[in-house]
Structure formats: C-alpha cells, structure tokens
Short mmCIF file of C-alpha atoms in Angstrom, two decimals:
data_model
loop_
_atom_site.label_atom_id
_atom_site.label_comp_id
_atom_site.label_asym_id
_atom_site.label_seq_id
_atom_site.Cartn_x
_atom_site.Cartn_y
_atom_site.Cartn_z
CA MET A 1 -9.98 24.03 128.38
CA GLU A 2 -10.79 27.14 128.11
CA LEU A 3 -13.13 27.07 124.56
CA SER A 4 -14.45 23.86 122.76
CA VAL A 5 -14.72 25.55 118.85
CA ILE A 6 -17.08 22.36 117.50
CA ILE A 7 -17.89 22.72 112.98
CA PRO A 8 -20.16 20.56 111.91
CA VAL A 9 -18.65 20.10 107.98
CA TYR A 10 -20.84 18.86 105.06
CA LYS A 11 -20.52 19.17 101.26
CA VAL A 12 -18.53 23.03 101.87
CA GLU A 13 -15.43 22.30 99.42
CA ALA A 14 -15.83 25.70 97.62
CA TYR A 15 -15.75 27.25 101.11
CA ILE A 16 -13.88 25.21 104.03
CA GLU A 17 -10.67 26.30 102.44
CA PRO A 18 -11.12 29.70 103.67
CA PHE A 19 -13.38 29.08 106.69
CA ALA A 20 -10.43 26.90 107.95
CA ARG A 21 -7.50 29.16 107.22
CA SER A 22 -9.96 31.95 109.75
CA MET A 23 -10.02 29.50 112.29
CA MET A 24 -6.52 28.46 112.08
CA GLU A 25 -5.04 31.98 111.87
CA GLN A 26 -7.38 32.67 114.55
CA THR A 27 -5.11 35.12 118.01
CA LEU A 28 -6.43 33.03 120.14
CA THR A 29 -3.17 30.53 120.53
CA ASP A 30 -3.71 28.11 124.00
CA GLY A 31 -6.66 27.08 125.63
CA VAL A 32 -9.12 26.10 122.25
CA GLU A 33 -9.20 22.84 120.79
CA PHE A 34 -11.12 22.94 117.48
CA LEU A 35 -13.73 19.63 116.52
CA PHE A 36 -14.76 19.74 112.93
CA VAL A 37 -17.35 17.11 112.43
CA ASP A 38 -16.98 14.72 109.54
CA ASP A 39 -21.21 14.69 108.74
CA ALA A 40 -20.18 11.36 106.11
CA SER A 41 -20.10 14.22 103.15
CA PRO A 42 -19.12 12.74 100.09
CA ASP A 43 -17.23 15.24 98.30
CA SER A 44 -13.46 16.52 99.48
CA THR A 45 -14.04 18.90 101.71
CA ILE A 46 -12.63 16.91 104.36
CA SER A 47 -9.20 16.16 101.68
CA ILE A 48 -9.36 20.36 101.21
CA LEU A 49 -9.69 20.48 105.14
CA ARG A 50 -6.85 17.97 106.57
CA GLN A 51 -4.28 20.31 103.91
CA VAL A 52 -5.12 23.17 104.99
CA ILE A 53 -4.59 22.26 108.63
CA GLU A 54 -1.27 20.23 107.59
CA ARG A 55 -0.20 23.99 106.74
CA TYR A 56 -0.27 24.92 109.74
CA PRO A 57 1.67 22.01 112.38
CA GLN A 58 1.52 24.39 115.81
CA ARG A 59 -2.30 23.57 116.17
CA LYS A 60 -2.60 20.36 114.77
CA ALA A 61 -2.64 18.91 118.22
CA GLN A 62 -5.66 21.37 118.62
CA VAL A 63 -7.29 19.92 116.13
CA GLN A 64 -9.92 16.69 115.38
CA ILE A 65 -12.10 15.52 113.44
CA LEU A 66 -14.90 13.89 113.66
CA THR A 67 -16.27 11.21 111.43
CA HIS A 68 -20.72 10.16 111.09
CA ALA A 69 -21.03 7.25 109.56
CA GLU A 70 -23.20 8.57 107.72
CA ASN A 71 -25.60 11.40 107.23
CA LEU A 72 -27.06 12.44 110.59
CA GLY A 73 -27.66 16.41 109.78
CA LEU A 74 -26.64 19.51 111.29
CA PRO A 75 -28.01 19.43 114.67
CA ALA A 76 -26.61 16.05 115.46
CA ALA A 77 -23.41 16.42 114.24
CA ARG A 78 -23.52 18.99 117.44
CA ASN A 79 -24.19 17.06 119.30
CA THR A 80 -21.27 14.71 118.48
CA GLY A 81 -19.19 17.70 118.82
CA LEU A 82 -20.53 18.41 122.02
CA ALA A 83 -20.15 15.08 123.06
CA ALA A 84 -16.39 15.59 122.78
CA ALA A 85 -15.99 18.51 123.77
CA THR A 86 -13.37 19.75 127.08
CA GLY A 87 -13.58 23.51 127.77
CA THR A 88 -15.49 25.88 129.65
CA TYR A 89 -16.82 27.46 127.19
CA ILE A 90 -18.91 26.16 123.64
CA TYR A 91 -18.48 28.04 120.79
CA HIS A 92 -20.58 26.63 117.19
CA ALA A 93 -19.48 28.17 113.35
CA ASP A 94 -20.27 26.95 110.20
CA SER A 95 -17.83 25.78 107.81
CA ASP A 96 -18.87 28.12 104.95
CA ASP A 97 -18.45 31.34 106.89
CA LEU A 98 -15.50 33.38 107.74
CA ALA A 99 -14.44 34.70 111.15
CA GLU A 100 -11.88 37.77 112.09
CA PRO A 101 -9.19 37.21 113.58
CA ASN A 102 -9.53 37.80 116.45
CA LEU A 103 -13.10 36.58 116.88
CA LEU A 104 -11.85 33.69 119.63
CA GLU A 105 -10.37 35.90 121.89
CA GLY A 106 -12.73 38.53 121.38
CA MET A 107 -15.10 36.08 122.91
CA LEU A 108 -13.97 34.62 125.09
CA SER A 109 -11.83 37.29 126.88
CA GLU A 110 -15.43 39.34 127.06
CA ALA A 111 -16.60 36.10 129.43
CA LEU A 112 -13.61 35.83 131.48
CA ARG A 113 -14.38 39.82 132.10
CA THR A 114 -17.59 39.46 132.89
CA ASP A 115 -18.15 35.99 134.02
CA ALA A 116 -20.98 35.99 131.43
CA ASP A 117 -22.35 32.48 130.35
CA VAL A 118 -23.71 33.62 127.02
CA VAL A 119 -21.58 36.18 125.00
CA TRP A 120 -23.05 37.59 121.63
CA CYS A 121 -20.81 39.72 119.16
CA ASP A 122 -22.10 41.56 116.27
CA TRP A 123 -22.08 40.16 113.01
CA SER A 124 -22.54 40.89 108.86
CA LEU A 125 -24.27 39.21 106.82
CA MET A 126 -22.41 38.34 103.29
CA MET A 127 -23.04 37.81 99.64
CA HIS A 128 -21.20 37.77 96.54
CA HIS A 129 -19.57 41.38 96.40
CA SER A 130 -21.36 42.82 99.43
CA ARG A 131 -21.27 43.12 103.87
CA ARG A 132 -23.48 44.16 105.78
CA PRO A 133 -22.95 45.24 109.11
CA MET A 134 -25.83 43.74 111.48
CA PRO A 135 -25.41 44.82 115.05
CA GLN A 136 -26.98 43.33 117.11
CA PRO A 137 -28.65 44.88 121.29
CA THR A 138 -27.07 44.96 124.25
CA TYR A 139 -29.23 44.07 127.32
CA ALA A 140 -29.13 43.81 131.13
CA THR A 141 -29.88 40.55 132.34
CA PRO A 142 -30.76 36.61 130.99
CA THR A 143 -34.70 37.25 130.50
CA ASP A 144 -33.45 40.46 128.50
CA ALA A 145 -31.63 38.54 126.38
CA MET A 146 -34.23 35.71 126.47
CA LYS A 147 -37.00 37.68 125.31
CA GLY A 148 -35.12 39.72 122.71
CA MET A 149 -34.05 36.71 120.66
CA LEU A 150 -38.13 35.49 121.28
CA ALA A 151 -39.25 38.39 120.13
CA GLY A 152 -37.42 38.77 116.64
CA GLN A 153 -34.69 42.18 117.86
CA MET A 154 -31.59 39.98 117.72
CA ARG A 155 -31.38 37.04 115.75
CA TYR A 156 -30.22 33.54 118.06
CA ASN A 157 -27.86 31.68 115.24
CA VAL A 158 -25.55 30.06 117.38
CA TRP A 159 -22.41 31.18 115.44
CA ASN A 160 -22.28 34.58 117.28
CA LYS A 161 -22.10 33.06 120.83
CA LEU A 162 -20.02 31.11 123.50
CA VAL A 163 -21.54 29.48 125.99
CA ARG A 164 -20.19 28.33 128.89
CA HIS A 165 -20.52 24.49 129.20
CA THR A 166 -22.22 23.63 132.28
CA LEU A 167 -25.47 25.52 130.81
CA TYR A 168 -25.87 22.02 128.01
CA THR A 169 -25.07 19.72 131.24
CA ASP A 170 -26.22 20.75 133.96
CA HIS A 171 -30.22 21.82 131.86
CA SER A 172 -29.36 18.09 129.54
CA ILE A 173 -29.64 20.61 126.52
CA SER A 174 -28.80 19.22 122.88
CA PHE A 175 -29.35 20.49 119.64
CA PRO A 176 -33.32 18.32 118.26
CA SER A 177 -31.19 15.48 115.54
CA GLY A 178 -32.91 14.90 112.67
CA PHE A 179 -34.43 19.15 112.55
CA SER A 180 -32.14 20.83 110.95
CA MET A 181 -34.73 24.04 110.42
CA GLY A 182 -34.81 26.59 113.09
CA GLU A 183 -32.23 23.97 115.24
CA ASP A 184 -30.21 26.94 116.66
CA MET A 185 -33.24 28.47 118.81
CA THR A 186 -31.65 25.50 120.92
CA MET A 187 -30.01 29.21 121.91
CA ILE A 188 -32.68 30.51 123.29
CA LEU A 189 -33.26 27.90 125.59
CA LEU A 190 -29.88 28.23 127.04
CA THR A 191 -30.33 31.61 127.50
CA ALA A 192 -32.82 30.71 129.26
CA HIS A 193 -31.14 29.77 132.45
CA ALA A 194 -27.84 31.83 132.24
CA ARG A 195 -26.42 33.54 135.23
CA LYS A 196 -25.19 36.92 133.24
CA VAL A 197 -24.84 37.67 129.02
CA SER A 198 -22.82 39.69 127.82
CA HIS A 199 -22.57 41.85 124.48
CA LEU A 200 -19.27 42.06 122.52
CA PRO A 201 -20.39 44.94 119.60
CA GLN A 202 -17.18 44.10 116.99
CA VAL A 203 -18.15 42.39 114.47
CA LEU A 204 -16.35 39.10 113.86
CA TYR A 205 -18.02 36.59 112.05
CA HIS A 206 -19.10 36.93 108.62
CA TYR A 207 -22.30 34.44 107.94
CA ARG A 208 -22.55 33.88 104.40
CA LYS A 209 -25.76 34.38 102.25
CA THR A 210 -24.99 32.32 98.83
CA ASN A 211 -28.55 33.09 97.39
CA ALA A 212 -29.61 36.08 98.55
CA GLY A 213 -33.33 35.11 97.08
CA ALA A 214 -33.53 32.14 99.08
CA MET A 215 -34.60 33.67 101.98
CA THR A 216 -37.65 34.07 99.69
CA GLN A 217 -38.29 31.07 98.38
CA ALA A 218 -40.94 28.36 99.75
CA TYR A 219 -39.53 25.75 102.84
CA SER A 220 -40.84 21.45 101.26
CA ASP A 221 -42.47 20.07 103.27
CA ASP A 222 -40.22 18.02 105.29
CA HIS A 223 -38.23 21.66 106.08
CA LEU A 224 -41.66 22.82 107.27
CA ARG A 225 -42.40 19.88 110.11
CA GLN A 226 -38.70 20.33 110.98
CA LEU A 227 -39.48 24.10 111.46
CA ARG A 228 -42.53 22.83 113.19
CA HIS A 229 -41.17 21.11 115.68
CA ASN A 230 -38.14 23.68 116.63
CA ILE A 231 -40.95 26.41 117.70
CA ASP A 232 -42.87 23.57 119.08
CA ARG A 233 -40.55 22.29 121.41
CA VAL A 234 -38.83 25.88 122.24
CA CYS A 235 -42.42 26.73 123.43
CA SER A 236 -42.98 23.85 125.66
CA TYR A 237 -39.78 23.94 127.30
CA LEU A 238 -40.89 27.61 128.12
CA ARG A 239 -43.67 27.12 129.40
CA LEU A 240 -42.66 24.11 131.58
CA ASN A 241 -39.49 25.73 133.03
CA PHE A 242 -40.28 29.18 133.06
CA PRO A 243 -44.15 29.42 133.38
CA ASP A 244 -44.19 33.13 134.55
CA ASN A 245 -47.10 36.04 133.38
CA GLY A 246 -44.72 37.81 130.68
CA MET A 247 -43.73 34.17 128.49
CA GLU A 248 -47.17 33.93 127.20
CA GLN A 249 -46.80 37.39 125.31
CA VAL A 250 -43.07 36.66 124.16
CA MET A 251 -43.59 33.35 123.05
CA ALA A 252 -47.18 34.86 120.79
CA PHE A 253 -43.74 37.76 119.05
CA PHE A 254 -42.00 34.18 118.42
CA LYS A 255 -44.99 32.27 116.36
CA LEU A 256 -45.03 35.28 114.68
CA GLU A 257 -41.24 35.48 114.03
CA ALA A 258 -41.32 32.74 112.90
CA LYS A 259 -44.03 32.62 110.34
CA PHE A 260 -42.07 36.32 109.34
CA PRO A 261 -40.78 34.52 106.20
CA PHE A 262 -43.67 32.85 104.71
CA LEU A 263 -45.05 36.76 103.87
CA LEU A 264 -41.93 36.58 101.59
CA MET A 265 -42.12 33.05 100.41
CA SER A 266 -42.40 32.58 96.45
CA PRO A 267 -45.24 30.74 95.03
CA PHE A 268 -47.38 33.89 97.42
CA SER A 269 -49.94 31.69 97.51
CA ARG A 270 -48.57 29.23 99.31
CA GLY A 271 -47.03 31.39 101.33
CA ARG A 272 -50.10 33.20 102.16
CA ARG A 273 -52.28 29.96 102.82
CA LEU A 274 -49.78 29.05 104.76
CA TRP A 275 -49.48 32.06 107.03
CA GLN A 276 -52.68 32.00 107.68
CA GLU A 277 -52.20 28.60 108.88
CA TRP A 278 -49.94 28.97 111.49
CA PHE A 279 -50.48 30.30 114.97
CA PRO A 280 -53.98 32.40 114.07
CA GLU A 281 -53.98 33.16 117.88
CA ALA A 282 -50.26 35.02 117.80
CA ASN A 283 -51.51 37.39 115.20
CA GLY A 284 -53.54 39.73 118.03
CA PHE A 285 -50.36 40.03 119.58
CA ILE A 286 -48.45 41.67 116.29
CA PRO A 287 -49.37 45.53 117.24
CA ALA A 288 -48.02 45.00 121.08
CA ASN A 289 -44.52 43.57 119.31
CA THR A 290 -42.34 46.82 119.91
CA TYR A 291 -39.31 44.78 119.61
CA ILE A 292 -39.16 44.60 116.15
CA SER A 293 -40.01 47.56 113.78
CA SER A 294 -42.60 49.87 112.24
CA ARG A 295 -41.81 48.46 109.40
CA SER A 296 -42.52 44.51 109.90
CA ARG A 297 -45.18 45.49 112.27
CA ARG A 298 -47.20 47.13 109.83
CA LEU A 299 -46.20 44.25 106.87
CA GLN A 300 -47.74 41.81 109.63
CA GLN A 301 -50.87 43.80 110.63
CA TRP A 302 -51.47 43.94 106.81
CA ALA A 303 -51.77 40.36 106.62
CA ALA A 304 -54.18 39.71 109.35
CA SER A 305 -56.04 42.62 107.92
CA GLY A 306 -56.60 40.83 104.50
CA ARG A 307 -54.82 43.51 103.16
CA TRP A 308 -52.52 40.96 100.47
CA HIS A 309 -52.26 43.40 97.23
CA LEU A 310 -49.54 45.65 100.38
CA VAL A 311 -48.05 42.11 101.53
CA ASN A 312 -46.97 40.99 97.85
CA ALA A 313 -46.16 44.74 96.38
CA TYR A 314 -43.65 45.05 99.06
CA ARG A 315 -41.83 41.23 98.83
CA ILE A 316 -41.71 41.96 95.26
CA LEU A 317 -39.81 45.22 96.06
CA LEU A 318 -37.91 43.29 98.25
CA THR A 319 -36.57 40.52 96.54
CA LYS A 320 -36.08 42.59 93.03
CA ILE A 321 -34.64 45.94 94.10
CA ILE A 322 -33.28 45.34 97.94
CA TYR A 323 -32.24 41.67 97.21
CA GLY A 324 -31.55 41.70 94.06
CA ILE A 325 -29.54 44.54 93.24
CA LEU A 326 -28.49 46.32 96.14
CA TYR A 327 -26.85 42.97 98.40
CA ARG A 328 -25.91 41.05 95.51
#
C-alpha cells in the first residue's frame, strides 16, 4: 500500500457529502486506502458518508470506517487512523473541506519522484462565496522547512502535507490526545526528522472557513490550556532532540506566532491581557523575525511598546472590512 488517507469525522453532516465525493473521485485509483474515523458523531454524518461510498463501488474495498465508542477528540481520531494505516505515506484530511481531483496523485507522485519524506502543496481559504489562494514557500532542506513553520512563514496544517509513515513510527510521534488546539503542530516534529522535503506549487486543497469572524473570537479557558500544552510540547521536544544554537531564536518566533491571534481577539481587553501574559521573554525577538511580513512585525511591535490604540484600530479594520466584506 502506497498511501493511507486518514479522515476524522465528527458532526459534519452539512459538509461530508461533497468532501467524501472529492475523495472518492480522486484520480489516484490504486495503492490507496481511505480510513474514516467516526469519533462518535451524534448526527447523520456517518449515514450520509455510507450513502456516498455506496455510489462508488470501485472504492468500497479501499474504504474503512473506524469507530470510537465515545467522542475522544481530533488528535485521538488521527491516532486511531495511524494505528490502522498500512501505507508507505500518510495523508490527513478534514471532513468539512474539499480536495482537487488530483490532490492524492499529485502529492504521491511528487514524493516518489523526489524521494521526499514530507511533501506539501498550496491551498486556498474557502469562505462562503470566495476562495483566497494561499501559496506556500519552497525550502531546500527539512531544517529550513521546520524553521519556516516555527517562525510563521509556512502553515503547519496537516491537510496539505504528505508524510512518510516511518517518520511517525521510527520516532514514536503521534498526535496529542486530549489537546486538540494546535494539534497539527505535530507536523513540525515530523519535518524535523525528515531527510528530504519537497513543495508542490499547486492549489490542491480547499480549507473551509465557515465563520470568517471566528479567527478573532476569544478562546475558552480549556482551548487556551490545550494550545499552551501543544506549544510547550513542541519546544520541549525540539530542545531535547535538536539542541543547536539557532533553535532558541526560532522558538521565540514560534511563541510570538502562537500568541499573535490574541491581538485580533474579541473582546480586545482579554486579548491584550493574554498577549502580555504569554511568553513575554519572546517579545525582544520581534524585530529579528524576517520570516513574516513587516505588517505583522509592526503590529507586534506596537503591542510590545504599549501602543494598544494602534493595535485595536488595526483589529477593527481587519475584522470589519477585510474579513467582514472582502472575504465573505
């Protein structure tokens, strides 16, 4: 088996049909298995999924539906899929998104052509009636790619990355069960162990943003606890396994990127407090982070110097005009 596709499923009855069709209609016909993980979804999601699969009899032997007796969360569902996977490569998708028909064939072909351990593609942000292309950087080495993800130049999402299975098994890497917020930071750990990486510069995956304003909403206390756990997990792992002189600076960039959304949070007073409380030791590294845009650096510098009126003005502009109108 060349490729295992792992798809956690939970309460996505409004989206599962188009997503499942985009998987069943992939141009990759052989050497692939689809592992749908039912995380005790209480709605009609699984019923709809089974109906879609019935329409593609040529795929039925390639599909498994793995079932959790209770809801365990996204990381645990990914781990259930990993435990059952037999493919040389692993690909994770989210069941409320969409894929181009050549996603799997393109990613796998690139991995085989280059003998890469990690391959990533470009993607688009799908919001209601618009799609915004999100081109990703190209890196020459796994270390460069890892640092790019840490610093915020490249997204560490699971759904645009193909990973050699042995990176999980040889290094005992799995997803952090019980800590869903930031669980895809696991891609950073896997990339750190890669021998070779490759970028496929094609928009092959469409990430659905159902609520454009959600990126500015306050996290619950539990979400913050989960996010902090995953940030600390990544930093501890890298310090233990890759203790070189360049890592402390790039991990400071990572902490800055992790708390960046607090600057856009509503209510603004809570976001301001969280930004000040989280990783203040990283603030001195803001000017050095040339991985990100000058606009993002400037916003962080305003926060670090206490110019919160400018931060709030930017937040209002972003949420009311850019996300509120342009990307609806």
